[in-house]
Each structure stands twice: as structure tokens, then as C-alpha cells.
JSON list of C-alpha atoms in Angstrom, two decimals:
[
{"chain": "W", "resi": 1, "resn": "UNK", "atom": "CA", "xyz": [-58.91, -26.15, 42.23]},
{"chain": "W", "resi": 2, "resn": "UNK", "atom": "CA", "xyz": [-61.25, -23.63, 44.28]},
{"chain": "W", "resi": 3, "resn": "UNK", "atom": "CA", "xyz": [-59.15, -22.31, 47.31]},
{"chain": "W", "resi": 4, "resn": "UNK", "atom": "CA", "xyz": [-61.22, -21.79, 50.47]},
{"chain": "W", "resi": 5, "resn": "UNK", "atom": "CA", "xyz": [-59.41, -19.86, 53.99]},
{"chain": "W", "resi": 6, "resn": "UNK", "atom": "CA", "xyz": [-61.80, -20.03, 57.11]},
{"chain": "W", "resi": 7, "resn": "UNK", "atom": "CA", "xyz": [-60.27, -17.89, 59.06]},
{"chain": "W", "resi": 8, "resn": "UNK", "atom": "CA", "xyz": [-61.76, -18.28, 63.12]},
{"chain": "W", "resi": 9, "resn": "UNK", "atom": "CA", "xyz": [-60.87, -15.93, 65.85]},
{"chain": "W", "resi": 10, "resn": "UNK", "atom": "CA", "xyz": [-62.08, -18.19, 68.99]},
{"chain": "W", "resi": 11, "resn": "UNK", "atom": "CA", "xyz": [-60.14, -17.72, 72.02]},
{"chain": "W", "resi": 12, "resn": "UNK", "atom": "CA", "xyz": [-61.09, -20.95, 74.06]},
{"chain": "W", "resi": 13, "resn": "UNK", "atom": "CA", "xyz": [-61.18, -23.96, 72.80]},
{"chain": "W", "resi": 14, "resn": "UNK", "atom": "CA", "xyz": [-63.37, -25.81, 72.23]},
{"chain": "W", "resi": 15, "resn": "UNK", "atom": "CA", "xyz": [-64.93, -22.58, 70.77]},
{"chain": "W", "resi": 16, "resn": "UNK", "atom": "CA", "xyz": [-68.60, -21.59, 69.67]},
{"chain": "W", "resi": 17, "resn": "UNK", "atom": "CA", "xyz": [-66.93, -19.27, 67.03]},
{"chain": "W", "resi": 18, "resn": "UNK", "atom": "CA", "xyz": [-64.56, -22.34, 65.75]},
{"chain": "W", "resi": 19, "resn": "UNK", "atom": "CA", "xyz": [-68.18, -24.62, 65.41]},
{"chain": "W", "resi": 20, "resn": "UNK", "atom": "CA", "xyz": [-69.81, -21.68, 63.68]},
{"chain": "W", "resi": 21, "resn": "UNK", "atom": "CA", "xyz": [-66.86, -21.65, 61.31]},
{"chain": "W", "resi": 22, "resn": "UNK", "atom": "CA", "xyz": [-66.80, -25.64, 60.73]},
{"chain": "W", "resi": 23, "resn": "UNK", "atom": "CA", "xyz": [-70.61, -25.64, 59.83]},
{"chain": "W", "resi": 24, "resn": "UNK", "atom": "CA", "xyz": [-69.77, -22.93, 57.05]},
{"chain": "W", "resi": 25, "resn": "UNK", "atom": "CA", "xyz": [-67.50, -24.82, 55.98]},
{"chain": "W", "resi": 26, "resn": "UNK", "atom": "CA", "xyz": [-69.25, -27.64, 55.47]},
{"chain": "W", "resi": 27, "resn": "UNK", "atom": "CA", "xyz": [-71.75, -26.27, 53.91]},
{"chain": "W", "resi": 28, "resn": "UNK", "atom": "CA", "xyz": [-69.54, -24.26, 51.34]},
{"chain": "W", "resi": 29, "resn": "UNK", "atom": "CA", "xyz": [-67.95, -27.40, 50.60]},
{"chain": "W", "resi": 30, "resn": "UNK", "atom": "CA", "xyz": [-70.95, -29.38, 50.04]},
{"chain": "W", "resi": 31, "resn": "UNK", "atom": "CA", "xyz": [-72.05, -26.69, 47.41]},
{"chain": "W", "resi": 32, "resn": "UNK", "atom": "CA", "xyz": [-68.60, -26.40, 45.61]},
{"chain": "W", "resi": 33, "resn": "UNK", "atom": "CA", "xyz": [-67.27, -29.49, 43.49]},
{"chain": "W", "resi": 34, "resn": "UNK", "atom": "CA", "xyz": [-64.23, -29.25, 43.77]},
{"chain": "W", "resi": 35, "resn": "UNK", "atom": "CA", "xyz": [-62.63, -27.10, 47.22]},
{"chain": "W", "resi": 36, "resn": "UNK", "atom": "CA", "xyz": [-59.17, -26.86, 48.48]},
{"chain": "W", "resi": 37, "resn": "UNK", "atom": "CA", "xyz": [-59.90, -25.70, 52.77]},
{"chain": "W", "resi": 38, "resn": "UNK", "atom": "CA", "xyz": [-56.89, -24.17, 54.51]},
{"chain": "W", "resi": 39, "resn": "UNK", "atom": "CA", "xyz": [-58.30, -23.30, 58.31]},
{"chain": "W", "resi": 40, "resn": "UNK", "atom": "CA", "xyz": [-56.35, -20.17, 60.52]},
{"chain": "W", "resi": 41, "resn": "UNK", "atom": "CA", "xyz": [-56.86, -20.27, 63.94]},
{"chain": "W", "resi": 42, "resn": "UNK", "atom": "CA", "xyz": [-56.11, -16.80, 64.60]},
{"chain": "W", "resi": 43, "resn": "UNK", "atom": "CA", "xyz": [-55.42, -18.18, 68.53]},
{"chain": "W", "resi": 44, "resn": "UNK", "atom": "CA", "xyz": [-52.67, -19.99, 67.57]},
{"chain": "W", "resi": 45, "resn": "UNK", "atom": "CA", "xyz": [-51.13, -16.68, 65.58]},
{"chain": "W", "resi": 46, "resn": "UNK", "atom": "CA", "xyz": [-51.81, -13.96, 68.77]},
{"chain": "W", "resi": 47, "resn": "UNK", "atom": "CA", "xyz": [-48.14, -13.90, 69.24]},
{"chain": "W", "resi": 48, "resn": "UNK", "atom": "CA", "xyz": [-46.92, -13.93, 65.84]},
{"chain": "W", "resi": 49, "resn": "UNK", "atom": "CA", "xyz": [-49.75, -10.95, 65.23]},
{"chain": "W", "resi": 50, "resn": "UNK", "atom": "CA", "xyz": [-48.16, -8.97, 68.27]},
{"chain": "W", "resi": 51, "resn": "UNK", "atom": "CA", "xyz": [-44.29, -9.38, 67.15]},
{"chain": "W", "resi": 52, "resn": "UNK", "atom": "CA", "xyz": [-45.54, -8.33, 63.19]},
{"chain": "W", "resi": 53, "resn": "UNK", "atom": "CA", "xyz": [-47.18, -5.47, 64.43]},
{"chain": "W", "resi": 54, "resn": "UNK", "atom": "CA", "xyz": [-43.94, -4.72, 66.13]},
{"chain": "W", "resi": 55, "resn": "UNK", "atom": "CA", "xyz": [-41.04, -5.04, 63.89]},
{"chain": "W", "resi": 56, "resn": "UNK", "atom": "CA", "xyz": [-43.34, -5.26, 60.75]},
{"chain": "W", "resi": 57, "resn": "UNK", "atom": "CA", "xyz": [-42.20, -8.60, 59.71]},
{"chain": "W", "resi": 58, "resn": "UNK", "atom": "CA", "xyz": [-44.52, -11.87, 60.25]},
{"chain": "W", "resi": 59, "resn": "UNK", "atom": "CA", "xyz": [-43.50, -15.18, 61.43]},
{"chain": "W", "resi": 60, "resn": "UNK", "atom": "CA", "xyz": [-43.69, -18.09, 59.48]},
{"chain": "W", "resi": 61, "resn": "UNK", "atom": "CA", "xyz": [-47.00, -19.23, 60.36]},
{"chain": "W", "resi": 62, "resn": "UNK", "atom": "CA", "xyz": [-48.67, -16.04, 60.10]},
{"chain": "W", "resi": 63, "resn": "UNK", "atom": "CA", "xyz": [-46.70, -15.71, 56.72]},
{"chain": "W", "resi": 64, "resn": "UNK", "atom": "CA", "xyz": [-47.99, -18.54, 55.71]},
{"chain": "W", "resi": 65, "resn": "UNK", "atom": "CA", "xyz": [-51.66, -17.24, 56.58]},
{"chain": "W", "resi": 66, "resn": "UNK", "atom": "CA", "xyz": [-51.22, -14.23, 54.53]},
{"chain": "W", "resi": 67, "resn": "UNK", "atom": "CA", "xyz": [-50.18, -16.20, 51.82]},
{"chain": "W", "resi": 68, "resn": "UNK", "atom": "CA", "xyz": [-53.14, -18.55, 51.33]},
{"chain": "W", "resi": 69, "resn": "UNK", "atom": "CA", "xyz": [-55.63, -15.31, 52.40]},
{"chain": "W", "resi": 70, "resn": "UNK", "atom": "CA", "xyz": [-53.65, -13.87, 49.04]},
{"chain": "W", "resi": 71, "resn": "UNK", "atom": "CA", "xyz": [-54.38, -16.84, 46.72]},
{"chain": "W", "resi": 72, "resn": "UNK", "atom": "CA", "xyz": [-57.79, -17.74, 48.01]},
{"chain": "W", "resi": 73, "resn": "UNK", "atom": "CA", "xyz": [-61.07, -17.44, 45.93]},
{"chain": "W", "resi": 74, "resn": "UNK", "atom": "CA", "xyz": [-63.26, -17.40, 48.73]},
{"chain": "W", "resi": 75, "resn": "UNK", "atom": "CA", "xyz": [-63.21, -16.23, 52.79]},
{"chain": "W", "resi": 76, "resn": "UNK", "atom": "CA", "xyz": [-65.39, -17.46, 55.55]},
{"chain": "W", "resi": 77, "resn": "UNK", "atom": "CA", "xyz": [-64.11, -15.12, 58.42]},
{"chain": "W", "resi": 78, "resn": "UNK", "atom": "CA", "xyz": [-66.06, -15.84, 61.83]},
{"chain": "W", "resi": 79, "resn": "UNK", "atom": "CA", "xyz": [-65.20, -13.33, 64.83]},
{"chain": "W", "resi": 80, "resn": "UNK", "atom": "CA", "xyz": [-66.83, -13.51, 68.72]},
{"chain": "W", "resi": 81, "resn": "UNK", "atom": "CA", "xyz": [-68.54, -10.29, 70.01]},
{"chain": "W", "resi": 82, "resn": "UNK", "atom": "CA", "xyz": [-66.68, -8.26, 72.33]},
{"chain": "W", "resi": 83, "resn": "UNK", "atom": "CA", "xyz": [-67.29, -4.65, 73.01]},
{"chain": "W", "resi": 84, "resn": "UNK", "atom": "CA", "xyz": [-70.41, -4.56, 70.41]},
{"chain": "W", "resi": 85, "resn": "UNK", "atom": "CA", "xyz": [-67.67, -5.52, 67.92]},
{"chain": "W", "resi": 86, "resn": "UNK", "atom": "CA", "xyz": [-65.09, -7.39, 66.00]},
{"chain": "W", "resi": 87, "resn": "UNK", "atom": "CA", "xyz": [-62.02, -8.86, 68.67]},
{"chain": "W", "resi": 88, "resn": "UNK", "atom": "CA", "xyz": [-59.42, -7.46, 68.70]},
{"chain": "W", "resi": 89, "resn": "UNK", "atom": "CA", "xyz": [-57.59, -10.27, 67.42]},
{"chain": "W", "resi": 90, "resn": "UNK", "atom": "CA", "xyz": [-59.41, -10.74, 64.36]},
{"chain": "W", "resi": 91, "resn": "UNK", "atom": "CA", "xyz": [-58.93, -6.91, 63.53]},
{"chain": "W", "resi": 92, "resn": "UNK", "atom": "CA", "xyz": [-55.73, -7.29, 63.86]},
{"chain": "W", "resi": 93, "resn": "UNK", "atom": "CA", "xyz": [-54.86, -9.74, 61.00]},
{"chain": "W", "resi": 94, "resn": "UNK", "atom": "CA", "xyz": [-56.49, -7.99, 58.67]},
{"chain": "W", "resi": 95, "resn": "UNK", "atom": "CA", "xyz": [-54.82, -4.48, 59.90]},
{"chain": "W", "resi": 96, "resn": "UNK", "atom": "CA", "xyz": [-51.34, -6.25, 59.10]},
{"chain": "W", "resi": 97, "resn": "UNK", "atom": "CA", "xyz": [-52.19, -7.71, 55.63]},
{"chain": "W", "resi": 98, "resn": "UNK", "atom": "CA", "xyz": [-50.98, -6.15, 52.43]},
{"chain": "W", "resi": 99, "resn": "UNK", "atom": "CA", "xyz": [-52.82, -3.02, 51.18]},
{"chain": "W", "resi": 100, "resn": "UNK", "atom": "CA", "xyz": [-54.78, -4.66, 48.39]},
{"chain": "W", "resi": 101, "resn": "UNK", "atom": "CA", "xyz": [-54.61, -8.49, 49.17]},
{"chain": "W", "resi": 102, "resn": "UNK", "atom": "CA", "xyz": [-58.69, -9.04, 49.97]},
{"chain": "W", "resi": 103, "resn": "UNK", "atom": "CA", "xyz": [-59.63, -6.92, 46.59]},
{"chain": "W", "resi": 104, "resn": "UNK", "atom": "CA", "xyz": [-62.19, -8.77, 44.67]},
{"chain": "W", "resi": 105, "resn": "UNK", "atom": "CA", "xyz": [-62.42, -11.53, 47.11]},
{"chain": "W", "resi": 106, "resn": "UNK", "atom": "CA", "xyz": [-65.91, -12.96, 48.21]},
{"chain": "W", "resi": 107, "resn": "UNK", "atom": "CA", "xyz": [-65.86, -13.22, 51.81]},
{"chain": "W", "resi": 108, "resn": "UNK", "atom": "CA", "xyz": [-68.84, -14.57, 53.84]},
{"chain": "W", "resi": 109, "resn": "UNK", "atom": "CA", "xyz": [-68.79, -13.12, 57.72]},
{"chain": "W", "resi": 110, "resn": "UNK", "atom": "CA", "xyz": [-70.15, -14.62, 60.76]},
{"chain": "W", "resi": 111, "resn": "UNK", "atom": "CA", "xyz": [-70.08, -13.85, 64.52]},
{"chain": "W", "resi": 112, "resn": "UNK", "atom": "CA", "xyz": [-70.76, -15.34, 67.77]},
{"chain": "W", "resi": 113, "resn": "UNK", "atom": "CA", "xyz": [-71.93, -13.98, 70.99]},
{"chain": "W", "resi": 114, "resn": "UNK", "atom": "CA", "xyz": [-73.82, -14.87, 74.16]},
{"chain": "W", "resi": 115, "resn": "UNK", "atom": "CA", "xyz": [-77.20, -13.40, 73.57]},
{"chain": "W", "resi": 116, "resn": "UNK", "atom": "CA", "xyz": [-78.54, -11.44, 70.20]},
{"chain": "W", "resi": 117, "resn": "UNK", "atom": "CA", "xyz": [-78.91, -8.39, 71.44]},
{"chain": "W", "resi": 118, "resn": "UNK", "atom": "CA", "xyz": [-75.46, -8.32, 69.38]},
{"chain": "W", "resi": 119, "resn": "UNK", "atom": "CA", "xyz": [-76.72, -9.27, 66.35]},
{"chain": "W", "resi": 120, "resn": "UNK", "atom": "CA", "xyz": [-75.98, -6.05, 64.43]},
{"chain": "W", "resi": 121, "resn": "UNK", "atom": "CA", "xyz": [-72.30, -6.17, 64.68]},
{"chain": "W", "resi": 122, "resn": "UNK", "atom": "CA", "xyz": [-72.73, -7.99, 61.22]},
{"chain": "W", "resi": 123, "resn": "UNK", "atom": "CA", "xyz": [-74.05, -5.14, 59.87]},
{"chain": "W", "resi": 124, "resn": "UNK", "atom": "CA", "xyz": [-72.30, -2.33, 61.88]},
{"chain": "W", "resi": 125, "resn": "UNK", "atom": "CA", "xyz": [-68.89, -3.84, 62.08]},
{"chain": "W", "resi": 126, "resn": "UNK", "atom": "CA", "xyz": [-68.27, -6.44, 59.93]},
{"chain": "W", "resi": 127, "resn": "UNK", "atom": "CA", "xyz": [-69.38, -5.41, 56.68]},
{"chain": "W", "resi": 128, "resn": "UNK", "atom": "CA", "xyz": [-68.45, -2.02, 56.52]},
{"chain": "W", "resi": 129, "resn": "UNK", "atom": "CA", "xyz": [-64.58, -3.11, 57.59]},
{"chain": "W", "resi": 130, "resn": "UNK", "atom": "CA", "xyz": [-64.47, -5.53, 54.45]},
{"chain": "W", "resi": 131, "resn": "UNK", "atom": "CA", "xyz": [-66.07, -3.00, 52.28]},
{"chain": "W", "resi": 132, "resn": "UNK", "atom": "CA", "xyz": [-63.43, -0.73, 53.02]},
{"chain": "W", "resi": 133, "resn": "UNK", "atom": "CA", "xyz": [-60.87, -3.48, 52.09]},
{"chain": "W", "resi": 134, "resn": "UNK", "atom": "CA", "xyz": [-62.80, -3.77, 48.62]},
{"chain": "W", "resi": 135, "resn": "UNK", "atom": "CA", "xyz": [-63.94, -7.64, 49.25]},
{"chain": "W", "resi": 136, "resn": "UNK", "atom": "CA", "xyz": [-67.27, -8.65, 48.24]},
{"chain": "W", "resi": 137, "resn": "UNK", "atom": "CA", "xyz": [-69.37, -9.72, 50.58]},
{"chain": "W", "resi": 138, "resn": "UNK", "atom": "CA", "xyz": [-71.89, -12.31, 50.94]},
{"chain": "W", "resi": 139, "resn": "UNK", "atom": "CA", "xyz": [-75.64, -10.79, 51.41]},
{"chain": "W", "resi": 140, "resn": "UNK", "atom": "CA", "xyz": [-76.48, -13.03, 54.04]},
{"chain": "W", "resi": 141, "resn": "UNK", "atom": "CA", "xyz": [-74.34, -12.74, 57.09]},
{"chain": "W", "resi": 142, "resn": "UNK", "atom": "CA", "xyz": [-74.53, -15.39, 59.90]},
{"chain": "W", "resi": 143, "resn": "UNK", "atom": "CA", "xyz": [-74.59, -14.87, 63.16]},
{"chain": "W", "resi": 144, "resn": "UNK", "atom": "CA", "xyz": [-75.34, -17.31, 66.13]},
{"chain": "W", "resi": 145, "resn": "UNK", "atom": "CA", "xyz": [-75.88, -16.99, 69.61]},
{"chain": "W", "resi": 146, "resn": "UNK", "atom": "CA", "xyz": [-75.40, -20.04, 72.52]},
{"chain": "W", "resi": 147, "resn": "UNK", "atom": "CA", "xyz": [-78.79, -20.81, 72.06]},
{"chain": "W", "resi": 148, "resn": "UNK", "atom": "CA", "xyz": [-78.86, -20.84, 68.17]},
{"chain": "W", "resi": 149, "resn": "UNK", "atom": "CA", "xyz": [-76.99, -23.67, 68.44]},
{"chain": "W", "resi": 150, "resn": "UNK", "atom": "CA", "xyz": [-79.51, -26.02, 69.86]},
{"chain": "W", "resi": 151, "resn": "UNK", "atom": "CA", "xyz": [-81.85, -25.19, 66.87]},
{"chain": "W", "resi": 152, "resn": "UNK", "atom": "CA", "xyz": [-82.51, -25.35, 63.31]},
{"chain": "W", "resi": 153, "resn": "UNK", "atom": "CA", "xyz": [-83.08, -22.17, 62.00]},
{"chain": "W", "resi": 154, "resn": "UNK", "atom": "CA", "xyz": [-79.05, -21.62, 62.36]},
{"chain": "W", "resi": 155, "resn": "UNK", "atom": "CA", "xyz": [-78.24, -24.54, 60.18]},
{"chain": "W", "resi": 156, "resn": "UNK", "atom": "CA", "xyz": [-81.33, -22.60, 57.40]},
{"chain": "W", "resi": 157, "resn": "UNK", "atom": "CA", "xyz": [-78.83, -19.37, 57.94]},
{"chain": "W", "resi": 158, "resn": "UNK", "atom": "CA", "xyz": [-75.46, -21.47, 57.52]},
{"chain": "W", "resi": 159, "resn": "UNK", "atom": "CA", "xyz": [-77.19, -23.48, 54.17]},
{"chain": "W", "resi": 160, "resn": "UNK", "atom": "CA", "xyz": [-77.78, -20.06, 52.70]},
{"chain": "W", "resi": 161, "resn": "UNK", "atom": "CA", "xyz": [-74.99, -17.61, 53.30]},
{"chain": "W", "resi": 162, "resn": "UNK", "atom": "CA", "xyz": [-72.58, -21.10, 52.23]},
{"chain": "W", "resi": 163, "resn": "UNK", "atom": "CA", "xyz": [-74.59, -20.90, 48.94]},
{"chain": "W", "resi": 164, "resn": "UNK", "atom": "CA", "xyz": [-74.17, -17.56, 48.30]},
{"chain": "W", "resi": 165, "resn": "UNK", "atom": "CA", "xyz": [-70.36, -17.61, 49.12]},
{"chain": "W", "resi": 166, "resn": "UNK", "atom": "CA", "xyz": [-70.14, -20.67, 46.36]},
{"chain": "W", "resi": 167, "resn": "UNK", "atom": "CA", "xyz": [-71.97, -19.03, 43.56]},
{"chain": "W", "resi": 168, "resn": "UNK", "atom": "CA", "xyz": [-69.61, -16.19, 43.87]},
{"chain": "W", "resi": 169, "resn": "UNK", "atom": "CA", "xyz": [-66.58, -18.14, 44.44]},
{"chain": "W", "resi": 170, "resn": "UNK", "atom": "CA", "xyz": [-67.81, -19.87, 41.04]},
{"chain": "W", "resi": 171, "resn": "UNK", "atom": "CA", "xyz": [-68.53, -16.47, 38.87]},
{"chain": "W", "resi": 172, "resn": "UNK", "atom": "CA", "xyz": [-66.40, -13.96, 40.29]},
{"chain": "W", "resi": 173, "resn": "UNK", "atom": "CA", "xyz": [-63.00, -13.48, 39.81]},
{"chain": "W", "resi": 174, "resn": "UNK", "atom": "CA", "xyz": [-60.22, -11.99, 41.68]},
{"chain": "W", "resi": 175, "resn": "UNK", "atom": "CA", "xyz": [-59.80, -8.26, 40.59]},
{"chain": "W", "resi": 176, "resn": "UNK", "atom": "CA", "xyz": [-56.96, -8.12, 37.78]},
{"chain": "W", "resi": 177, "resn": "UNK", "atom": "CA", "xyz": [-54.36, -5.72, 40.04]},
{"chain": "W", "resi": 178, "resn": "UNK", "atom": "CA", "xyz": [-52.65, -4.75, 36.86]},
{"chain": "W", "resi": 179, "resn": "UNK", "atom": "CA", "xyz": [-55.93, -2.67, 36.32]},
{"chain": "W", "resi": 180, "resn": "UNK", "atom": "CA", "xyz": [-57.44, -1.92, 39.68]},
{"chain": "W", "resi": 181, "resn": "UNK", "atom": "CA", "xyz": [-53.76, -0.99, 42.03]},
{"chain": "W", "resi": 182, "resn": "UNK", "atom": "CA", "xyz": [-53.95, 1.85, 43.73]},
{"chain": "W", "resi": 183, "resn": "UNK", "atom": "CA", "xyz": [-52.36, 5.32, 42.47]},
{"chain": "W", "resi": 184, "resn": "UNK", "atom": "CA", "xyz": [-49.77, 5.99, 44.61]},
{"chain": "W", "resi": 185, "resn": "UNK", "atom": "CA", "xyz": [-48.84, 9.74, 45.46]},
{"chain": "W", "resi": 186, "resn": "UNK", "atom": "CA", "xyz": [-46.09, 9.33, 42.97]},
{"chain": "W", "resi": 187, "resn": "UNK", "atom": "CA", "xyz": [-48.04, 8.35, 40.18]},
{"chain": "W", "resi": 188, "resn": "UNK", "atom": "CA", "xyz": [-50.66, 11.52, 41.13]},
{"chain": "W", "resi": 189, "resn": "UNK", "atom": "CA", "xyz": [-47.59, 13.80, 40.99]},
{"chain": "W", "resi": 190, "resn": "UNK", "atom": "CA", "xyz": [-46.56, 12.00, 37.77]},
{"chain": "W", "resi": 191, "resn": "UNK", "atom": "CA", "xyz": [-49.30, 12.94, 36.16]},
{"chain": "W", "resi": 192, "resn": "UNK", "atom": "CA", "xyz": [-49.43, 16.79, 37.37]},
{"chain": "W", "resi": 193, "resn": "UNK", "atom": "CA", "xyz": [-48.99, 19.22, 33.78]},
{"chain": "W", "resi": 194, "resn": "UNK", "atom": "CA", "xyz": [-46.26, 21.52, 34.91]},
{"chain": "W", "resi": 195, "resn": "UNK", "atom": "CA", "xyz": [-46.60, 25.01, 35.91]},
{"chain": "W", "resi": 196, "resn": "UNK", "atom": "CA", "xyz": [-44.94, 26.51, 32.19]},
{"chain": "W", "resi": 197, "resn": "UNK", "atom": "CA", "xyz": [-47.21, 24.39, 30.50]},
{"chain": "W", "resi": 198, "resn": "UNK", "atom": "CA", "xyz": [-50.12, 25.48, 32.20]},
{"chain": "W", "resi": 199, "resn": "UNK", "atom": "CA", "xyz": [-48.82, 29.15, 31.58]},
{"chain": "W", "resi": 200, "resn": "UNK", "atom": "CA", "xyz": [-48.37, 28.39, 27.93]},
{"chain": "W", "resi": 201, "resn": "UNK", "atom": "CA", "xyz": [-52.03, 26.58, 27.50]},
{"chain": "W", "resi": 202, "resn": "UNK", "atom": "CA", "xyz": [-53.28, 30.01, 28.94]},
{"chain": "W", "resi": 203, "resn": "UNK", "atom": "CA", "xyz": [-51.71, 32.57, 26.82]},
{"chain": "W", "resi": 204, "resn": "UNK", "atom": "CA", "xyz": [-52.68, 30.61, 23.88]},
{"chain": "W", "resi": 205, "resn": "UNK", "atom": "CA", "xyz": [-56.85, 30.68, 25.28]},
{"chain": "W", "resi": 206, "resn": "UNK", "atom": "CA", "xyz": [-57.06, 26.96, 26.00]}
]
């Protein structure tokens, strides 16, 4: 079965960032058969977020987060605008996940704000932070304003980013880790020829 994380960082509730998220969701589902949906309200983890980045060990339901985030096929991840950015919440749960857990991962992102004069933080925030954690994200990003919500051109957005996000969840798989981990500095210095050898190579004229 197709596994699905929404992952919404709304801080009221109810929450225009937790709607935006549903309506993805929705959508995605419609255009998957068959779609296992595991929703984290990051709200409900601030605390557990706070005491991991603390002591460096989660609690259980922000272990239990991580965990599906690890064996999902597909993210929607919806943030609101503050500061011409991500929250600080959201950033946080993806500062504290494993080095290598979103690799390979579609990921659709979305945002929420009053006006859209913040419209770029799609493009300026969001994409470049889950490029740099090697997920694949969808081309079409959503984002919604209060008054997107009392219109249809939102819903024309939602239809189309959730389409995108399926035909990748559908063709792309995760990233085999036995090929793609990281080097470590270990494995760099592993691989170093040593300093006779080198001296050797040279006398002979290599």
C-alpha cells in the first residue's frame, strides 16, 4: 500500500494551514488507488520538538512521526508564513530528523499566509530547504492566502500539485541507501593512498 504523511504546522486551531493540508489530501487521495494517510500536527509535537532538540532523544509521539516520515512514499508538508518564511516549528522537525531520511522522497509543499505579497516563500524558502535534504519536489507548489479560500482557482492549484505528487509517488522510488549514503569522513580517509605509496608511485614515473 502507498504511504502518504501530511505533515501541518498550524498553530490555532481551527487552522487555515490544517484546511490547506486536508484539501491536498484529498485530492492526492482521489488520484492514488490505493493510499495509506498518517496526518502530524506538528502543534501537538512543539514540546516533544523542544525536549529532542535538548537531550537529542524524541518522545514517543514525535518518534512515531519520524518513523512514518521514514517509510512514506509521498509528503504533503504545509507551513504558515511568518517572518517571509517557513515557522519555526515546521523547521524544526525537519532539523531533528535523521541525516538522510527525506532522500528520494516526493514531497509536495504548501503555505499559508494573510495576504500574497508572501507568495514567494514557496520558491525562496521552501524548495530550496527540501532540495538540500535531497527530496523531490513537486513542480507546482501551493500556496493560499485568506481570501484564496473563498474561490476556485485554489481548488485548480490543489487538483494539480495533488496530481503531480501521485504520479511521482506512483513512478519514483525511494533512493536505494545502500548506493546513495553519504561518505562519511572515515570512509574519505579510508580511501586516502598513503604517503610511501605515493613516494613509491613517484620514483617509479607514475
Amino acid at each position: 500500500m502507498t504511504r502518504l504523511v501530511v505533515i501541518s504546522a498550524g498553530l490555532s486551531n481551527p487552522s487555515s494551514t490544517t484546511l490547506l493540508a486536508e484539501r491536498l489530501t484529498a485530492a492526492t487521495v482521489e488520484a492514488l488507488e490505493d493510499v495509506e494517510v498518517t496526518h502530524v500536527e506538528l502543534r501537538d509535537l512543539a514540546h516533544q520538538l523542544t525536549d529532542q532538540l535538548l537531550t537529542g532523544f524524541p518522545g514517543p509521539g514525535l518518534a512515531a512521526a519520524q518513523e512514518a516520515v521514514r517509510e512514506a512514499d509521498g509528503l504533503i508538508v504545509v507551513t504558515p508564513v511568518f517572518s517571509a518564511s517557513y515557522s519555526g516549528l515546521f523547521k524544526t522537525f525537519f532539523d531533528v530528523l535523521e541525516t538522510g531520511t527525506l532522500d528520494g522522497t516526493p514531497v509536495l509543499v504548501a503555505a499559508t499566509a494573510g495576504t500574497a505579497r508572501h507568495s514567494l516563500v514557496l520558491e525562496h524558502a521552501l524548495r530550496p530547504l527540501f532540495a538540500y535534504l535531497h527530496a523531490v519536489v513537486v513542480p507546482t507548489g501551493v500556496f493560499a492566502a485568506t481570501d484564496d479560500f473563498a474561490g476556485t482557482d485554489l481548488q485548480t492549484r490543489v487538483d494539480r500539485a495533488a496530481g503531480e505528487l501521485a504520479a511521482l509517488m506512483g513512478k519514483v522510488s525511494r533512493v536505494d541507501t545502500a548506493v546513495t549514503k553519504r561518505r562519511t569522513v572515515d570512509d574519505e580517509l579510508a580511501a586516502v593512498t598513503p604517503f610511501e605509496e605515493l613516494l613509491r608511485q613517484a620514483s617509479e614515473g607514475r
